[in-house]
Amino acid sequence: MSYFPVARSLRLAPLAAALGLLAACATGGSKPAAPASVKALYAQLDQASQGYETALQQARDNDTDASEKTLKQSLDQLRDAAAHCENTEGCDPQRFFSVFDHLLRLKDGSFIGDESPDDKDNESPSGQVAGLNGAASLPQAQRSVILLHGQKLSELIAMNGPVKAALEMWLTQWRPNLMDAYVNYEYLRHEMWPQYQKADLPEALLFGIMAKESGGKVHAVSRSGAAGPLQFMYATGLRFGLGNVNGFDTRFDPADAARANAAYINEQLKAFNDNLELTLGAYNGGEGRMRRLVGSDTSVSFYDPRIYDQLSQETRDYVPSVLAAAWLFLHPNSYNLRFPKIDGVPGHITLKRAASISELTVCLGEAGGMQDGWFRTLRNLNPRLDPQQEQPVGAVLQLPKPLEKAYASRCVDGPWPILASDLHNAVVPVVPVRHDPPPVSKARRYTVRRGDTISSIARRQGCSSVHEIEHLNGIRHHSIRVGQVLKLPACRR
């Protein structure tokens, strides 16, 4: 669509800093001003908003020059009004924040009919990839339609407090996790995305769930036993066709997991009348609990105290975190975020010399600029293989297509495969497990008195075991007599 370049040039992110200055006026301390001044600022705000919408329409009409001029005027006007609000008594900064959210939605979701990130650099330069079908043939700018069962995803992902807080977490403390999840997903996309596409679900939702659940680590297993890139519990997985096939748990298969996840999400969307937040809450906290809380009122908000306050902290955090990750997947530039450019076109190699995934990781090194190495990607793309198990000559392994040449040049001949093999076959000394006999207790002497029993002697002397006293003295059936001298183990004092 020809208006994309202009739409992507609409840099609203710098406004966040300017609007952040408005927070101070929420608590007073501003200079006195007449109500007319506040009205004038609000009028200026409305004009800026209308001007921005005009700029978008001009962009859609391919009038690039006019769009950029109108855009500059409206943004200058908005900045000016925001700056004056700080010194104007009665000016509500939240009104400016609301307009900012509104403009973000116009830019990022209301008229763009796909799920592509708003960074043009993420777009594949060559268009469709010859010979590939489905998701693998799509350039980044041709992602799926942004609708979720007839509703705009941008309208379902409400910019409320919890989602904004989650956005901040993804952009700060969780930022490395978000980047790792994005890289992992891009290499798995050709397996996972077609399953969501068939189910008519938006790709951003798939990414958001995966980012929060596993970060794209196919072999992830939680403390509760949830497994795979989308973290299915075993019983739930069985319901949706995941199980043990020839010794392999298909929860770890990216395509199977995405198919099962899509089926689950659609099932719950139907149960909750397309309420996305309730559906995600059910995915994390259990559909039974969510249905009991919601009852027949499927229009209730996830954030309604009747629902929100009854959920675990994990589920209260989970839902906005998934939505925030999905939103950032769609609109990184709006939040000063740049995802790496990934060529995730799938490829494969036929081994010309025996090698394990670990050995291939060593000889590939940082091929293609992958500073963290290729271990995670190779594991994800070959989930059925033990990464330490050497695969025979002729075995076929999946890997990103750009690595095919790197394999041929680095891993077939030369020093690197020799080094990799030497490291892999290194012998680590095995320390034998010692089975030391139990320590022998130092015996003491005790003469049995009238009224004694073995239990009372053990209790009085602080010994640990009646059985131990019997064993030391060859006693059977607790039988002792007055005057008998017993050997006692070392007792606690």
Short mmCIF file of C-alpha atoms in Angstrom, two decimals:
data_model
loop_
_atom_site.label_atom_id
_atom_site.label_comp_id
_atom_site.label_asym_id
_atom_site.label_seq_id
_atom_site.Cartn_x
_atom_site.Cartn_y
_atom_site.Cartn_z
CA MET A 1 0.00 0.00 0.00
CA SER A 2 1.58 3.24 -1.11
CA TYR A 3 0.72 5.20 2.03
CA PHE A 4 2.83 2.98 4.30
CA PRO A 5 6.07 4.98 3.92
CA VAL A 6 4.34 8.18 4.97
CA ALA A 7 2.49 6.45 7.77
CA ARG A 8 5.72 5.06 9.09
CA SER A 9 7.30 8.51 9.01
CA LEU A 10 4.78 9.82 11.52
CA ARG A 11 7.06 9.87 14.54
CA LEU A 12 4.81 10.29 17.53
CA ALA A 13 7.22 8.71 19.98
CA PRO A 14 9.02 12.00 20.77
CA LEU A 15 5.69 13.36 21.95
CA ALA A 16 5.76 10.93 24.85
CA ALA A 17 8.58 12.89 26.44
CA ALA A 18 6.84 16.19 25.90
CA LEU A 19 3.58 14.89 27.26
CA GLY A 20 5.43 13.40 30.21
CA LEU A 21 6.06 16.96 31.39
CA LEU A 22 2.34 17.30 31.94
CA ALA A 23 2.33 14.93 34.91
CA ALA A 24 3.36 17.71 37.27
CA CYS A 25 0.24 19.77 36.60
CA ALA A 26 -1.98 16.94 37.82
CA THR A 27 -1.08 17.76 41.43
CA GLY A 28 -1.30 21.53 41.34
CA GLY A 29 1.46 24.12 41.60
CA SER A 30 0.63 25.69 38.21
CA LYS A 31 0.22 29.38 37.50
CA PRO A 32 -3.27 30.90 37.68
CA ALA A 33 -5.11 31.32 34.40
CA ALA A 34 -8.61 32.18 33.25
CA PRO A 35 -10.92 29.31 32.17
CA ALA A 36 -10.87 30.82 28.68
CA SER A 37 -7.18 29.94 28.43
CA VAL A 38 -7.92 26.30 29.20
CA LYS A 39 -10.64 26.24 26.56
CA ALA A 40 -8.21 27.73 24.07
CA LEU A 41 -5.68 24.99 24.79
CA TYR A 42 -8.32 22.31 24.36
CA ALA A 43 -9.40 23.90 21.08
CA GLN A 44 -5.77 23.86 19.95
CA LEU A 45 -5.59 20.22 20.95
CA ASP A 46 -8.70 19.39 18.90
CA GLN A 47 -7.30 21.22 15.87
CA ALA A 48 -4.02 19.31 16.15
CA SER A 49 -5.89 16.02 16.32
CA GLN A 50 -8.01 16.88 13.30
CA GLY A 51 -4.90 17.99 11.43
CA TYR A 52 -3.23 14.69 12.15
CA GLU A 53 -6.23 12.78 10.80
CA THR A 54 -6.11 14.97 7.69
CA ALA A 55 -2.43 14.09 7.24
CA LEU A 56 -3.26 10.39 7.37
CA GLN A 57 -5.99 10.81 4.78
CA GLN A 58 -3.61 12.72 2.51
CA ALA A 59 -1.12 9.89 2.90
CA ARG A 60 -3.77 7.38 1.88
CA ASP A 61 -4.47 9.53 -1.17
CA ASN A 62 -0.76 9.45 -2.10
CA ASP A 63 -0.41 13.21 -1.55
CA THR A 64 2.90 12.83 0.24
CA ASP A 65 4.04 16.45 0.25
CA ALA A 66 0.74 17.76 1.59
CA SER A 67 0.62 14.97 4.18
CA GLU A 68 4.07 15.80 5.55
CA LYS A 69 3.29 19.53 5.70
CA THR A 70 -0.03 18.99 7.49
CA LEU A 71 1.59 16.50 9.82
CA LYS A 72 4.35 18.92 10.83
CA GLN A 73 1.83 21.68 11.53
CA SER A 74 -0.41 19.47 13.64
CA LEU A 75 2.46 18.01 15.69
CA ASP A 76 3.93 21.48 16.31
CA GLN A 77 0.51 22.63 17.45
CA LEU A 78 0.14 19.64 19.77
CA ARG A 79 3.58 20.18 21.32
CA ASP A 80 2.84 23.85 21.87
CA ALA A 81 -0.48 23.11 23.58
CA ALA A 82 1.13 20.41 25.75
CA ALA A 83 3.89 22.79 26.85
CA HIS A 84 1.39 25.50 27.83
CA CYS A 85 -0.80 23.07 29.77
CA GLU A 86 1.91 22.70 32.38
CA ASN A 87 1.57 26.37 33.34
CA THR A 88 -2.20 26.63 33.02
CA GLU A 89 -4.41 26.16 36.05
CA GLY A 90 -7.22 23.71 35.44
CA CYS A 91 -5.58 22.11 32.42
CA ASP A 92 -6.05 18.34 32.52
CA PRO A 93 -2.95 16.50 31.26
CA GLN A 94 -4.93 13.26 30.98
CA ARG A 95 -6.84 14.84 28.11
CA PHE A 96 -3.58 15.26 26.21
CA PHE A 97 -2.55 11.69 27.03
CA SER A 98 -5.89 10.46 25.67
CA VAL A 99 -5.37 12.32 22.41
CA PHE A 100 -1.88 10.87 22.18
CA ASP A 101 -3.33 7.35 22.52
CA HIS A 102 -5.97 8.17 19.95
CA LEU A 103 -3.39 9.34 17.44
CA LEU A 104 -1.30 6.24 18.03
CA ARG A 105 -4.32 4.12 17.24
CA LEU A 106 -5.03 6.07 14.06
CA LYS A 107 -1.45 5.64 12.96
CA ASP A 108 -0.97 2.06 14.04
CA GLY A 109 -4.22 0.21 13.60
CA SER A 110 -7.35 1.98 12.47
CA PHE A 111 -6.67 2.12 8.75
CA ILE A 112 -3.67 -0.11 8.14
CA GLY A 113 -5.10 -3.46 7.09
CA ASP A 114 -2.24 -5.73 8.13
CA GLU A 115 -0.16 -6.71 11.12
CA SER A 116 3.19 -5.50 9.85
CA PRO A 117 5.50 -3.67 12.24
CA ASP A 118 5.63 0.05 11.57
CA ASP A 119 9.38 -0.03 10.94
CA LYS A 120 10.06 -0.10 7.22
CA ASP A 121 13.48 -1.61 7.87
CA ASN A 122 11.72 -4.80 9.02
CA GLU A 123 10.25 -5.20 5.56
CA SER A 124 11.69 -7.86 3.30
CA PRO A 125 13.36 -6.02 0.38
CA SER A 126 12.74 -8.69 -2.19
CA GLY A 127 9.03 -9.30 -1.78
CA GLN A 128 7.84 -12.87 -2.07
CA VAL A 129 10.40 -15.61 -1.85
CA ALA A 130 10.37 -17.81 -4.91
CA GLY A 131 9.41 -21.43 -4.38
CA LEU A 132 7.93 -20.98 -0.92
CA ASN A 133 4.31 -21.08 0.14
CA GLY A 134 2.38 -19.74 3.10
CA ALA A 135 4.02 -17.55 5.71
CA ALA A 136 7.53 -18.21 4.41
CA SER A 137 6.67 -16.52 1.11
CA LEU A 138 5.38 -13.34 2.72
CA PRO A 139 7.54 -10.26 3.13
CA GLN A 140 7.26 -8.67 6.55
CA ALA A 141 4.96 -5.91 5.27
CA GLN A 142 2.33 -8.42 4.14
CA ARG A 143 1.37 -9.99 7.43
CA SER A 144 -2.13 -11.14 8.27
CA VAL A 145 -5.27 -9.05 8.46
CA ILE A 146 -5.46 -7.25 11.79
CA LEU A 147 -8.99 -8.35 12.61
CA LEU A 148 -9.91 -10.73 15.38
CA HIS A 149 -13.29 -12.21 14.58
CA GLY A 150 -14.49 -9.01 12.96
CA GLN A 151 -13.02 -6.66 15.55
CA LYS A 152 -9.95 -4.47 15.17
CA LEU A 153 -7.15 -5.80 17.31
CA SER A 154 -6.20 -2.20 18.08
CA GLU A 155 -9.60 -1.72 19.70
CA LEU A 156 -9.36 -4.90 21.75
CA ILE A 157 -5.94 -4.04 23.17
CA ALA A 158 -7.12 -1.24 25.43
CA MET A 159 -4.43 1.21 26.50
CA ASN A 160 -5.34 1.02 30.17
CA GLY A 161 -3.07 1.22 33.19
CA PRO A 162 -2.07 -2.48 33.38
CA VAL A 163 -1.26 -2.64 29.66
CA LYS A 164 0.78 0.56 29.84
CA ALA A 165 2.65 -0.78 32.86
CA ALA A 166 3.36 -3.99 30.93
CA LEU A 167 4.58 -1.97 27.95
CA GLU A 168 7.07 -0.25 30.23
CA MET A 169 8.26 -3.61 31.57
CA TRP A 170 8.81 -5.00 28.05
CA LEU A 171 10.70 -1.84 27.13
CA THR A 172 12.90 -1.87 30.22
CA GLN A 173 13.49 -4.87 32.47
CA TRP A 174 12.06 -7.42 30.04
CA ARG A 175 13.58 -5.86 26.92
CA PRO A 176 16.26 -8.59 26.46
CA ASN A 177 13.54 -11.23 26.78
CA LEU A 178 11.43 -9.44 24.17
CA MET A 179 14.32 -9.27 21.73
CA ASP A 180 15.19 -12.93 22.24
CA ALA A 181 11.54 -13.88 21.76
CA TYR A 182 11.38 -11.90 18.52
CA VAL A 183 14.52 -13.53 17.10
CA ASN A 184 13.35 -17.00 18.10
CA TYR A 185 9.91 -16.39 16.65
CA GLU A 186 11.18 -15.13 13.31
CA TYR A 187 13.08 -18.39 12.78
CA LEU A 188 10.00 -20.40 13.83
CA ARG A 189 7.49 -18.26 11.99
CA HIS A 190 7.23 -20.47 8.92
CA GLU A 191 6.10 -23.33 11.19
CA MET A 192 3.88 -21.52 13.68
CA TRP A 193 2.21 -18.68 11.81
CA PRO A 194 0.39 -20.83 9.19
CA GLN A 195 -1.46 -22.58 12.04
CA TYR A 196 -2.78 -19.25 13.32
CA GLN A 197 -3.50 -18.09 9.78
CA LYS A 198 -5.68 -21.16 9.17
CA ALA A 199 -7.55 -20.41 12.40
CA ASP A 200 -8.13 -16.78 11.32
CA LEU A 201 -6.26 -15.40 14.32
CA PRO A 202 -3.84 -12.43 14.28
CA GLU A 203 -0.13 -13.16 14.30
CA ALA A 204 0.55 -10.52 16.93
CA LEU A 205 -1.49 -12.55 19.42
CA LEU A 206 0.60 -15.64 18.72
CA PHE A 207 3.79 -13.67 19.30
CA GLY A 208 2.44 -12.09 22.50
CA ILE A 209 1.54 -15.46 24.01
CA MET A 210 4.84 -17.05 23.01
CA ALA A 211 6.89 -14.11 24.29
CA LYS A 212 5.26 -14.32 27.70
CA GLU A 213 5.09 -18.12 27.93
CA SER A 214 8.53 -19.30 26.78
CA GLY A 215 10.35 -16.52 24.96
CA GLY A 216 10.44 -18.82 21.96
CA LYS A 217 12.39 -21.59 23.71
CA VAL A 218 10.83 -24.67 22.20
CA HIS A 219 12.01 -27.01 24.97
CA ALA A 220 10.91 -24.81 27.88
CA VAL A 221 9.30 -26.62 30.84
CA SER A 222 7.75 -24.77 33.76
CA ARG A 223 7.80 -25.79 37.41
CA SER A 224 4.15 -26.80 37.08
CA GLY A 225 4.88 -29.12 34.15
CA ALA A 226 3.70 -26.89 31.30
CA ALA A 227 5.89 -27.58 28.27
CA GLY A 228 6.80 -26.28 24.84
CA PRO A 229 6.90 -22.85 23.19
CA LEU A 230 3.28 -22.19 24.21
CA GLN A 231 3.42 -24.00 27.55
CA PHE A 232 0.66 -26.60 27.42
CA MET A 233 -0.14 -28.66 30.48
CA TYR A 234 -0.14 -32.36 29.61
CA ALA A 235 -3.90 -32.94 30.06
CA THR A 236 -4.84 -29.81 28.10
CA GLY A 237 -2.43 -30.79 25.35
CA LEU A 238 -4.12 -34.18 25.02
CA ARG A 239 -7.46 -32.42 24.51
CA PHE A 240 -6.03 -30.68 21.48
CA GLY A 241 -4.07 -33.53 19.94
CA LEU A 242 -0.71 -33.12 21.66
CA GLY A 243 0.85 -36.21 23.16
CA ASN A 244 3.61 -38.78 22.93
CA VAL A 245 4.45 -39.89 19.40
CA ASN A 246 7.27 -42.43 19.06
CA GLY A 247 8.75 -41.21 22.32
CA PHE A 248 8.51 -37.50 21.44
CA ASP A 249 6.24 -35.12 23.35
CA THR A 250 4.56 -33.09 20.60
CA ARG A 251 4.04 -30.18 22.98
CA PHE A 252 7.64 -29.38 21.97
CA ASP A 253 6.80 -29.30 18.26
CA PRO A 254 6.33 -25.62 17.21
CA ALA A 255 3.78 -26.32 14.47
CA ASP A 256 1.72 -28.74 16.57
CA ALA A 257 1.83 -26.41 19.57
CA ALA A 258 0.68 -23.43 17.48
CA ARG A 259 -2.15 -25.48 15.96
CA ALA A 260 -3.32 -26.61 19.41
CA ASN A 261 -3.00 -23.10 20.83
CA ALA A 262 -5.07 -21.64 17.99
CA ALA A 263 -7.76 -24.26 18.55
CA TYR A 264 -7.80 -23.51 22.28
CA ILE A 265 -7.97 -19.74 21.77
CA ASN A 266 -10.84 -20.06 19.30
CA GLU A 267 -12.68 -22.40 21.64
CA GLN A 268 -12.40 -19.91 24.50
CA LEU A 269 -13.21 -16.90 22.32
CA LYS A 270 -16.45 -18.64 21.42
CA ALA A 271 -17.18 -19.36 25.08
CA PHE A 272 -16.44 -15.77 26.11
CA ASN A 273 -18.13 -14.06 23.16
CA ASP A 274 -14.82 -12.93 21.59
CA ASN A 275 -13.65 -11.28 24.81
CA LEU A 276 -9.90 -11.52 24.27
CA GLU A 277 -8.83 -10.60 27.80
CA LEU A 278 -11.10 -13.21 29.39
CA THR A 279 -9.80 -15.77 26.89
CA LEU A 280 -6.20 -15.05 27.80
CA GLY A 281 -7.10 -15.17 31.46
CA ALA A 282 -8.61 -18.62 30.90
CA TYR A 283 -5.47 -19.76 29.07
CA ASN A 284 -3.30 -18.82 32.04
CA GLY A 285 -5.58 -19.37 35.02
CA GLY A 286 -7.87 -22.14 33.77
CA GLU A 287 -11.07 -21.89 31.77
CA GLY A 288 -13.14 -23.50 34.53
CA ARG A 289 -12.25 -20.82 37.05
CA MET A 290 -12.75 -18.03 34.53
CA ARG A 291 -16.16 -19.33 33.48
CA ARG A 292 -17.29 -19.57 37.09
CA LEU A 293 -16.22 -15.96 37.72
CA VAL A 294 -17.79 -14.59 34.53
CA GLY A 295 -21.02 -16.59 34.62
CA SER A 296 -23.40 -15.57 31.86
CA ASP A 297 -22.12 -11.98 31.60
CA THR A 298 -19.46 -12.44 28.90
CA SER A 299 -19.48 -8.70 28.24
CA VAL A 300 -17.87 -8.05 31.63
CA SER A 301 -14.43 -6.47 31.54
CA PHE A 302 -11.44 -8.51 32.65
CA TYR A 303 -10.56 -5.50 34.84
CA ASP A 304 -13.95 -5.44 36.59
CA PRO A 305 -13.22 -5.96 40.32
CA ARG A 306 -15.62 -8.92 40.31
CA ILE A 307 -13.20 -10.68 37.94
CA TYR A 308 -9.83 -8.98 38.37
CA ASP A 309 -9.75 -9.07 42.17
CA GLN A 310 -10.54 -12.79 42.28
CA LEU A 311 -7.67 -13.87 40.03
CA SER A 312 -4.14 -14.78 41.02
CA GLN A 313 -1.44 -12.13 40.68
CA GLU A 314 0.11 -14.26 37.94
CA THR A 315 -3.04 -14.09 35.80
CA ARG A 316 -3.56 -10.37 36.53
CA ASP A 317 -0.06 -9.77 35.18
CA TYR A 318 -0.25 -12.31 32.37
CA VAL A 319 -3.11 -10.84 30.36
CA PRO A 320 -1.80 -7.25 29.97
CA SER A 321 1.72 -8.62 29.39
CA VAL A 322 0.55 -10.69 26.41
CA LEU A 323 -1.43 -7.76 24.99
CA ALA A 324 1.52 -5.39 25.44
CA ALA A 325 3.92 -7.78 23.68
CA ALA A 326 1.43 -8.16 20.83
CA TRP A 327 1.12 -4.38 20.52
CA LEU A 328 4.89 -3.90 20.43
CA PHE A 329 5.16 -6.59 17.76
CA LEU A 330 2.85 -4.49 15.62
CA HIS A 331 4.17 -1.04 16.42
CA PRO A 332 7.77 -1.01 17.65
CA ASN A 333 8.62 2.44 16.28
CA SER A 334 5.87 4.08 18.30
CA TYR A 335 7.79 3.09 21.42
CA ASN A 336 11.35 3.83 20.27
CA LEU A 337 11.91 0.11 19.73
CA ARG A 338 13.73 -1.50 16.81
CA PHE A 339 13.55 -5.23 16.31
CA PRO A 340 16.49 -6.85 14.53
CA LYS A 341 16.15 -7.68 10.88
CA ILE A 342 15.89 -11.46 10.57
CA ASP A 343 16.03 -13.60 7.45
CA GLY A 344 13.95 -16.50 8.70
CA VAL A 345 13.52 -18.30 5.38
CA PRO A 346 13.77 -22.02 6.20
CA GLY A 347 16.49 -24.22 4.78
CA HIS A 348 18.12 -27.57 5.45
CA ILE A 349 21.41 -29.40 5.21
CA THR A 350 22.39 -33.02 4.62
CA LEU A 351 25.31 -33.85 6.89
CA LYS A 352 28.50 -34.66 5.03
CA ARG A 353 30.22 -35.63 8.25
CA ALA A 354 28.74 -36.86 11.49
CA ALA A 355 27.97 -34.02 13.88
CA SER A 356 25.73 -33.05 16.78
CA ILE A 357 23.83 -29.79 17.11
CA SER A 358 26.41 -28.72 19.69
CA GLU A 359 29.27 -29.36 17.24
CA LEU A 360 27.46 -27.49 14.46
CA THR A 361 27.00 -24.55 16.82
CA VAL A 362 30.75 -24.42 17.47
CA CYS A 363 31.80 -24.58 13.82
CA LEU A 364 29.14 -22.10 12.65
CA GLY A 365 30.34 -19.58 15.23
CA GLU A 366 28.81 -16.14 14.63
CA ALA A 367 27.94 -16.77 10.98
CA GLY A 368 25.42 -14.25 9.73
CA GLY A 369 26.21 -11.89 12.60
CA MET A 370 24.53 -14.03 15.27
CA GLN A 371 26.57 -12.95 18.30
CA ASP A 372 24.81 -15.36 20.64
CA GLY A 373 25.52 -18.30 18.36
CA TRP A 374 23.08 -20.70 16.71
CA PHE A 375 22.47 -23.28 19.43
CA ARG A 376 18.98 -22.08 20.37
CA THR A 377 17.85 -21.73 16.76
CA LEU A 378 19.15 -25.15 15.74
CA ARG A 379 17.50 -26.75 18.77
CA ASN A 380 14.21 -24.99 18.05
CA LEU A 381 14.20 -26.08 14.41
CA ASN A 382 15.13 -29.68 15.26
CA PRO A 383 13.11 -30.30 18.43
CA ARG A 384 13.20 -34.10 18.15
CA LEU A 385 16.99 -34.29 18.28
CA ASP A 386 19.17 -34.57 21.36
CA PRO A 387 21.61 -31.66 20.89
CA GLN A 388 24.47 -33.73 22.31
CA GLN A 389 23.77 -36.80 20.19
CA GLU A 390 25.94 -37.07 17.10
CA GLN A 391 23.85 -37.43 13.93
CA PRO A 392 25.16 -39.70 11.16
CA VAL A 393 26.32 -38.75 7.68
CA GLY A 394 23.28 -38.26 5.48
CA ALA A 395 21.02 -37.01 8.27
CA VAL A 396 18.90 -33.99 7.31
CA LEU A 397 18.76 -31.06 9.73
CA GLN A 398 16.62 -27.94 9.51
CA LEU A 399 18.26 -24.53 9.77
CA PRO A 400 17.82 -20.97 8.41
CA LYS A 401 18.55 -20.92 4.68
CA PRO A 402 21.40 -18.37 4.96
CA LEU A 403 23.31 -20.95 7.04
CA GLU A 404 23.41 -23.49 4.22
CA LYS A 405 26.47 -21.80 2.71
CA ALA A 406 28.04 -21.25 6.11
CA TYR A 407 27.70 -24.97 6.84
CA ALA A 408 29.37 -25.90 3.55
CA SER A 409 32.27 -23.50 4.13
CA ARG A 410 32.83 -24.00 7.87
CA CYS A 411 31.51 -27.35 9.02
CA VAL A 412 32.50 -29.89 6.35
CA ASP A 413 36.27 -29.46 6.09
CA GLY A 414 38.95 -27.40 7.77
CA PRO A 415 39.83 -26.71 11.40
CA TRP A 416 36.43 -25.81 12.84
CA PRO A 417 34.69 -29.20 12.66
CA ILE A 418 37.86 -30.82 14.03
CA LEU A 419 37.87 -28.38 16.95
CA ALA A 420 34.13 -28.89 17.52
CA SER A 421 34.54 -32.67 17.56
CA ASP A 422 37.51 -32.48 19.92
CA LEU A 423 35.58 -30.30 22.37
CA HIS A 424 32.46 -32.44 22.11
CA ASN A 425 34.31 -35.69 22.79
CA ALA A 426 36.33 -34.35 25.70
CA VAL A 427 36.42 -36.82 28.59
CA VAL A 428 35.34 -35.47 31.95
CA PRO A 429 36.58 -37.51 34.92
CA VAL A 430 33.77 -39.40 36.60
CA VAL A 431 33.92 -39.42 40.36
CA PRO A 432 32.60 -42.80 41.61
CA VAL A 433 29.63 -42.64 43.88
CA ARG A 434 30.69 -43.57 47.38
CA HIS A 435 28.45 -45.85 49.40
CA ASP A 436 29.93 -45.44 52.85
CA PRO A 437 28.57 -47.77 55.54
CA PRO A 438 26.53 -46.09 58.23
CA PRO A 439 28.67 -44.81 61.09
CA VAL A 440 29.02 -47.21 63.99
CA SER A 441 27.74 -45.72 67.19
CA LYS A 442 29.98 -45.84 70.25
CA ALA A 443 28.24 -48.06 72.77
CA ARG A 444 27.72 -47.24 76.44
CA ARG A 445 26.57 -49.49 79.24
CA TYR A 446 23.25 -49.46 81.12
CA THR A 447 21.93 -51.83 83.79
CA VAL A 448 18.21 -52.55 83.55
CA ARG A 449 16.19 -51.56 86.59
CA ARG A 450 12.72 -52.53 87.75
CA GLY A 451 10.04 -50.89 85.58
CA ASP A 452 12.34 -50.26 82.60
CA THR A 453 11.31 -50.94 79.03
CA ILE A 454 13.41 -50.52 75.93
CA SER A 455 11.22 -47.59 74.91
CA SER A 456 11.61 -45.85 78.27
CA ILE A 457 15.38 -46.44 78.25
CA ALA A 458 15.71 -45.01 74.74
CA ARG A 459 13.54 -42.01 75.66
CA ARG A 460 15.38 -41.36 78.93
CA GLN A 461 18.84 -41.69 77.40
CA GLY A 462 17.89 -39.64 74.31
CA CYS A 463 18.77 -42.45 71.92
CA SER A 464 17.41 -42.25 68.40
CA SER A 465 16.05 -45.75 67.91
CA VAL A 466 14.56 -48.62 69.94
CA HIS A 467 15.51 -50.87 67.02
CA GLU A 468 19.16 -49.83 67.36
CA ILE A 469 19.24 -50.85 71.05
CA GLU A 470 17.70 -54.22 70.20
CA HIS A 471 20.18 -54.72 67.36
CA LEU A 472 23.20 -53.94 69.55
CA ASN A 473 22.07 -56.41 72.21
CA GLY A 474 20.51 -59.17 70.14
CA ILE A 475 17.13 -58.61 71.79
CA ARG A 476 13.92 -59.96 70.28
CA HIS A 477 10.35 -59.01 71.08
CA HIS A 478 11.45 -56.17 73.42
CA SER A 479 12.35 -58.75 76.10
CA ILE A 480 14.67 -57.48 78.86
CA ARG A 481 15.17 -58.41 82.57
CA VAL A 482 16.16 -56.60 85.73
CA GLY A 483 19.95 -56.52 86.18
CA GLN A 484 20.66 -57.10 82.50
CA VAL A 485 23.54 -54.95 81.19
CA LEU A 486 22.69 -53.33 77.85
CA LYS A 487 24.96 -51.71 75.31
CA LEU A 488 23.52 -48.33 74.28
CA PRO A 489 24.41 -46.29 71.17
CA ALA A 490 25.72 -42.78 71.54
CA CYS A 491 22.76 -40.78 72.72
CA ARG A 492 21.79 -37.15 72.18
CA ARG A 493 22.11 -34.81 75.13
#
